[in-house]
Steps between C-alpha positions, in 0.01 A plus 500: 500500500352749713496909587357623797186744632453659796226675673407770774177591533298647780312118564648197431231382313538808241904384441384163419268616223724708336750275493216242329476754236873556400467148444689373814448124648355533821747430737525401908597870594232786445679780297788271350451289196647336176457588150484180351689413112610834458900480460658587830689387795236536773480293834285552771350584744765466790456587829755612789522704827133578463566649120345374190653529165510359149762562238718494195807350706889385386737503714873542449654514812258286726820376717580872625123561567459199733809615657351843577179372638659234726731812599153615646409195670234455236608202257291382202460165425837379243201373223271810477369661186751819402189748545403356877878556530495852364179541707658415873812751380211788435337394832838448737724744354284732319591684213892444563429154457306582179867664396707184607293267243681468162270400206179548265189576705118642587336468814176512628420563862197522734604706792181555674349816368739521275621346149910485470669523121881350488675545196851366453817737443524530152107432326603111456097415589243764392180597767219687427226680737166699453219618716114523457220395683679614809716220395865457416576174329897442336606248287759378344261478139457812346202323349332389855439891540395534142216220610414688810126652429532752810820668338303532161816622368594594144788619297729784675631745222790577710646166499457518119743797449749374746486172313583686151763702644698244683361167395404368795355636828727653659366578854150416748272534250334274273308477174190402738350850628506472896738188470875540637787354510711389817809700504823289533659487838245633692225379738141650491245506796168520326240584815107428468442864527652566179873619614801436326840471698810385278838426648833502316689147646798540232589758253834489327735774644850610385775335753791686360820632665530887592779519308502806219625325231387101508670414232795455784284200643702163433319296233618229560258494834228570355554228215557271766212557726261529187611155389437331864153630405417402186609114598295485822220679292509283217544186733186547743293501171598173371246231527594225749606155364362581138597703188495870397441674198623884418435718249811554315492788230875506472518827693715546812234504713321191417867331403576552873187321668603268243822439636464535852256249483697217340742580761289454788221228398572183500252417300412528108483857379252530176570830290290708254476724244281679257552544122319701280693354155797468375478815307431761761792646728513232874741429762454119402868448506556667797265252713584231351876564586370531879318139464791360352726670757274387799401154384168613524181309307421721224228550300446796259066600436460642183197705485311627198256754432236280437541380875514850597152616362371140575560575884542858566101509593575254810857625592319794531210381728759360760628770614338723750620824394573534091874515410587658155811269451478283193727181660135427704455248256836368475549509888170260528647230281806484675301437809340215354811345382635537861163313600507285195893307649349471863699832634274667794763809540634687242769805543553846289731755486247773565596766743866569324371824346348677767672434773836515325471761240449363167414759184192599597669746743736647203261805308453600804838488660606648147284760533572689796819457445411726194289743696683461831570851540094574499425157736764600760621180463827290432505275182481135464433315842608768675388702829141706409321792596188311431215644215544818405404603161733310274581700129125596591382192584457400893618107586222303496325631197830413315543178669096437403616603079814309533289157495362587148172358510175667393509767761553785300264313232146529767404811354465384168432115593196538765146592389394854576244385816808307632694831537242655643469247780940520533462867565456519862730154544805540719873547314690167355802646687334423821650126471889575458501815713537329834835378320603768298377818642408414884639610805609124532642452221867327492780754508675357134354530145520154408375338831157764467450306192585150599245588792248591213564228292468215812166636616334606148614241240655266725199438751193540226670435193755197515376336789194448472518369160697246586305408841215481240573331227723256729215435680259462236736139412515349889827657531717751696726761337721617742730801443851498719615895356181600650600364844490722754825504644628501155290836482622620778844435426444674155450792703816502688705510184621797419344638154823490349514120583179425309553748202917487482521708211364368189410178687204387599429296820857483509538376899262221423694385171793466705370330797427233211756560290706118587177326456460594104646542205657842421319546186144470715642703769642820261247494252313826465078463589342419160148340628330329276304623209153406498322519164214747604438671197543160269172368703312826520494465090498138480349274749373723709336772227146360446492418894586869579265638244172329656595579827616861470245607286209257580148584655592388897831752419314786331229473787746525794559820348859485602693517209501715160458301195632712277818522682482122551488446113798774431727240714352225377661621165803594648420905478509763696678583839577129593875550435723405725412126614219514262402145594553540858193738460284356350564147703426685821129587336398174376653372836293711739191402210559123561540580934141709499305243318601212707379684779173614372607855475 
């Protein structure tokens, strides 16, 4: 297990010394190297037409790309590794060869005086880059540049408000001051004299008839060429000549991977599920209908809180950018049961939601249809104006409150000094304006938050979690709803396709609907209810009191105690999710101390 660094310094000599100490293995190409036993996917260095690279590399659709390079008289050899593969595209074809690749990806490339960032469609592979020294080094290990002693970089108080409010990161930046993130889809040209040049290679557009009223549009077509999709997507990410595992939660989304498949392998397909106890609220039934209905190999993980606080400290430390979700845990032992029975691939349902419209979208959609009159918008998924004020309240700041987090907590949750510091920081709206607001955005309600949802939570939320914590096991997670001609198919649906109604996703139930039973197909979106607040006051209560209120805590000078210990208790303004609160906290806690922060 590998992840990559790369170099470009003014002399050659310089790039190799960097690299030495961000703890890279020296390797046979000046600028490119290996980060050794760190969990990744990296391979490398490859070389072609006169272009070096290394990268994060897999491959879905390796046939069509050989196609397209013989189509230019230059082949690749059949055997070569899926980045030198990816590499000839960028070299031959350029960035619309970049677009033709399907699958999870970050490339490095030295291009003379300059250093080249790939990252795939959708934020499958994650890539960071700095500069100091007169240097820019990338990597895909957020930890690399944390090691980097020309950087000297410490905690950025920016990323630590967008973390509370959305629970994640939802954009460039990261919680490493002068450290950023790789934007998904694009390409960057990063040139010794310090210039930045990023180009867009895909974005996902609306493709939708000009038609006034789409609800005309026969359904039937686009339940039909959505299905066609989901099989070949599901099919080029099935290991060769060996079983798969999925991630069934009993969902529809997850049911479907499921099904599709045990339809198209022809080998073993293992299932599996968490369970938090018999006594909470699950969807246990519900999956294991879908294993019995597929004949898949199920197993069921039962997770306690014990295991939980035993192992949220190194769930934590995996990842390279915190995530306040409290399945990190649970997601990590499911990986190592896919590892544990031999599995090297291992598919989820991810990618149903926000591509498709699940009920994330709904308080929003609800509300304008309530203040529709002020937005100068229809209702529901409906054509919009676009961000005006909304009952007194513009888009994106209500899109920002409707994720219920500890936004509108930061006054009372962040020390005095780190206010004082936030003061002159740029607006949290800046990340879902492009989608909501923008002179770009998509012309229909519902598809300006799919948009949002794809590149915010989709790209640095759900992805990368599972690239990471896969990854951390020797394994692949692979993600067919997040495919992007599946995306981009999503977005030639009409709205009412997607939210028919009171139904959610309702053109992608359908284009499943024969392959599962109607009780998994129908059933409203429960999700499963994870015990939070149980192992905040159990489990995890002594744990969260020495960290949140400790010395290293009180020192960072981050936090208030007092409004620590008022949540602790269960007091004061943490209603709603009152656990969800206080996990993102002790989560961001755990993230800053394994990084020395």
């Amino acid at each position: 297990m590998a992840r990559f660094c790369a170099c470009l310094a003014p002399v050659s000599a310089r790039a190799e010394d960097h690299l030495a100490a961000m703890g890279a293995a020296p390797g046979r190409t000046p600028g490119l190297a290996l980060v050794e036993d760190e969990p990744g996917h990296a391979e490398g260095p490859f070389t072609a037409h006169g272009l070096t690279g290394v990268g994060e590399v897999t491959l879905h659709n390796r046939a069509r790309l050989h196609a397209a390079l013989a189509a230019e008289s230059a082949p690749a050899p059949p055997g070569c590794p899926d980045g030198e593969l990816l590499l000839r595209c960028w070299a031959r074809l350029g960035a619309p060869g970049v677009a033709l690749a399907e699958g999870m990806f970050a490339l490095a490339v030295l291009d003379g005086t300059e250093l080249v960032l790939i990252r795939d469609h959708v934020g499958a592979r994650t890539l960071f880059y700095a500069r100091a020294d007169h240097t820019w080094a990338a990597s895909t290990s957020l930890r690399a540049l944390r090691r980097w002693p020309a950087l000297g970089t410490g905690l950025n108080l920016a990323a630590v408000r967008s973390f509370l409010t959305f629970a994640y990161l939802p954009g460039e930046e990261t919680l490493l001051r002068g450290v950023r993130e790789v934007l998904p889809g694009r390409v960057l040209r990063l040139a010794t004299d310090g210039t930045v040049t990023e180009h867009v290679y895909w974005e996902p557009r609306e493709h939708l008839a000009d038609a006034a009223d789409l609800t005309y549009d026969d359904p039937a077509d686009h339940v039909l060429a959505l299905r066609a999709l989901l099989e070949e997507a599901t099919a080029c990410r099935l290991p060769e000549a060996e079983g798969v595992g999925v991630l069934l939660s009993g969902g529809i989304d997850s049911s479907l991977v499921t099904a599709l498949a045990a339809k198209l392998h022809g080998r073993p397909v293992h299932t599996y599920s968490i369970s938090f106890g018999d006594e909470l609220p699950n969807e246990l039934g519900y999956s294991g209908l879908v294993a019995a209905h597929c004949h898949t190999r199920h197993r069921v993980l039962t997770v306690s809180g014990d295991a939980v606080a035993a192992r949220l400290a190194e769930a934590a430390g995996l990842l390279d950018s915190p995530v306040g979700d409290p399945l990190t845990v649970p997601n990590l032992m499911l990986a190592e049961a896919v590892a544990g029975d031999g599995l090297r691939v291992v598919l989820n349902g991810e990618g149903g939601d926000p591509v498709f419209g699940g009920p994330k979208n709904l308080p929003l959609l609800v509300h304008e249809m309530h203040h529709g009159a002020a937005a100068g918008s229809v209702a529901g998924s409906g054509r919009s104006s676009g961000g005006s004020a909304v009952g007194g309240e513009d888009r994106a700041t209500a899109y920002l409150r409707s994720y219920r987090k500890c936004w509108t907590d930061i006054p009372e949750l962040l020390t005095p000094g780190a206010l004082r510091a936030l003061e002159d920081a740029p607006p949290l709206q800046r990340f879902v304006e492009p989608y909501l607001t923008g002179p770009d955005r998509m012309t229909y309600l519902l598809n300006q938050l799919l948009h949002c949802n794809l590149r915010t939570k989709g790209a640095h939320h759900i992805l990368t979690k599972v690239e990471r914590l896969t990854a951390s096991q020797g394994i692949q997670g692979r993600s067919p709803l997040f495919d992007r001609r599946v995306v981009d198919r999503a977005f030639a649906t009409p709205p009412a396709l997607k939210l028919r109604g009171t139904a959610e996703k309702w053109v992608l139930k359908e284009a499943v609907r024969d392959l599962l039973p109607a009780t998994v197909v129908d059933r409203p979106k429960s999700g499963m209810r994870v015990p939070v607040q149980q192992w905040l006051s159990g489990p995890l209560r002594d744990l969260g009191g020495d960290l949140l209120l400790g010395r290293a805590a009180r020192q960072r000078g981050l936090f208030r105690s007092d409004t620590v210990r008022t949540w602790m208790k269960g007091e004061g303004t943490l209603l709603p999710r009152q656990g969800g609160k206080l996990w993102l906290v002790l989560t961001l806690e755990l993230w800053l101390r394994s990084y020395g922060l």
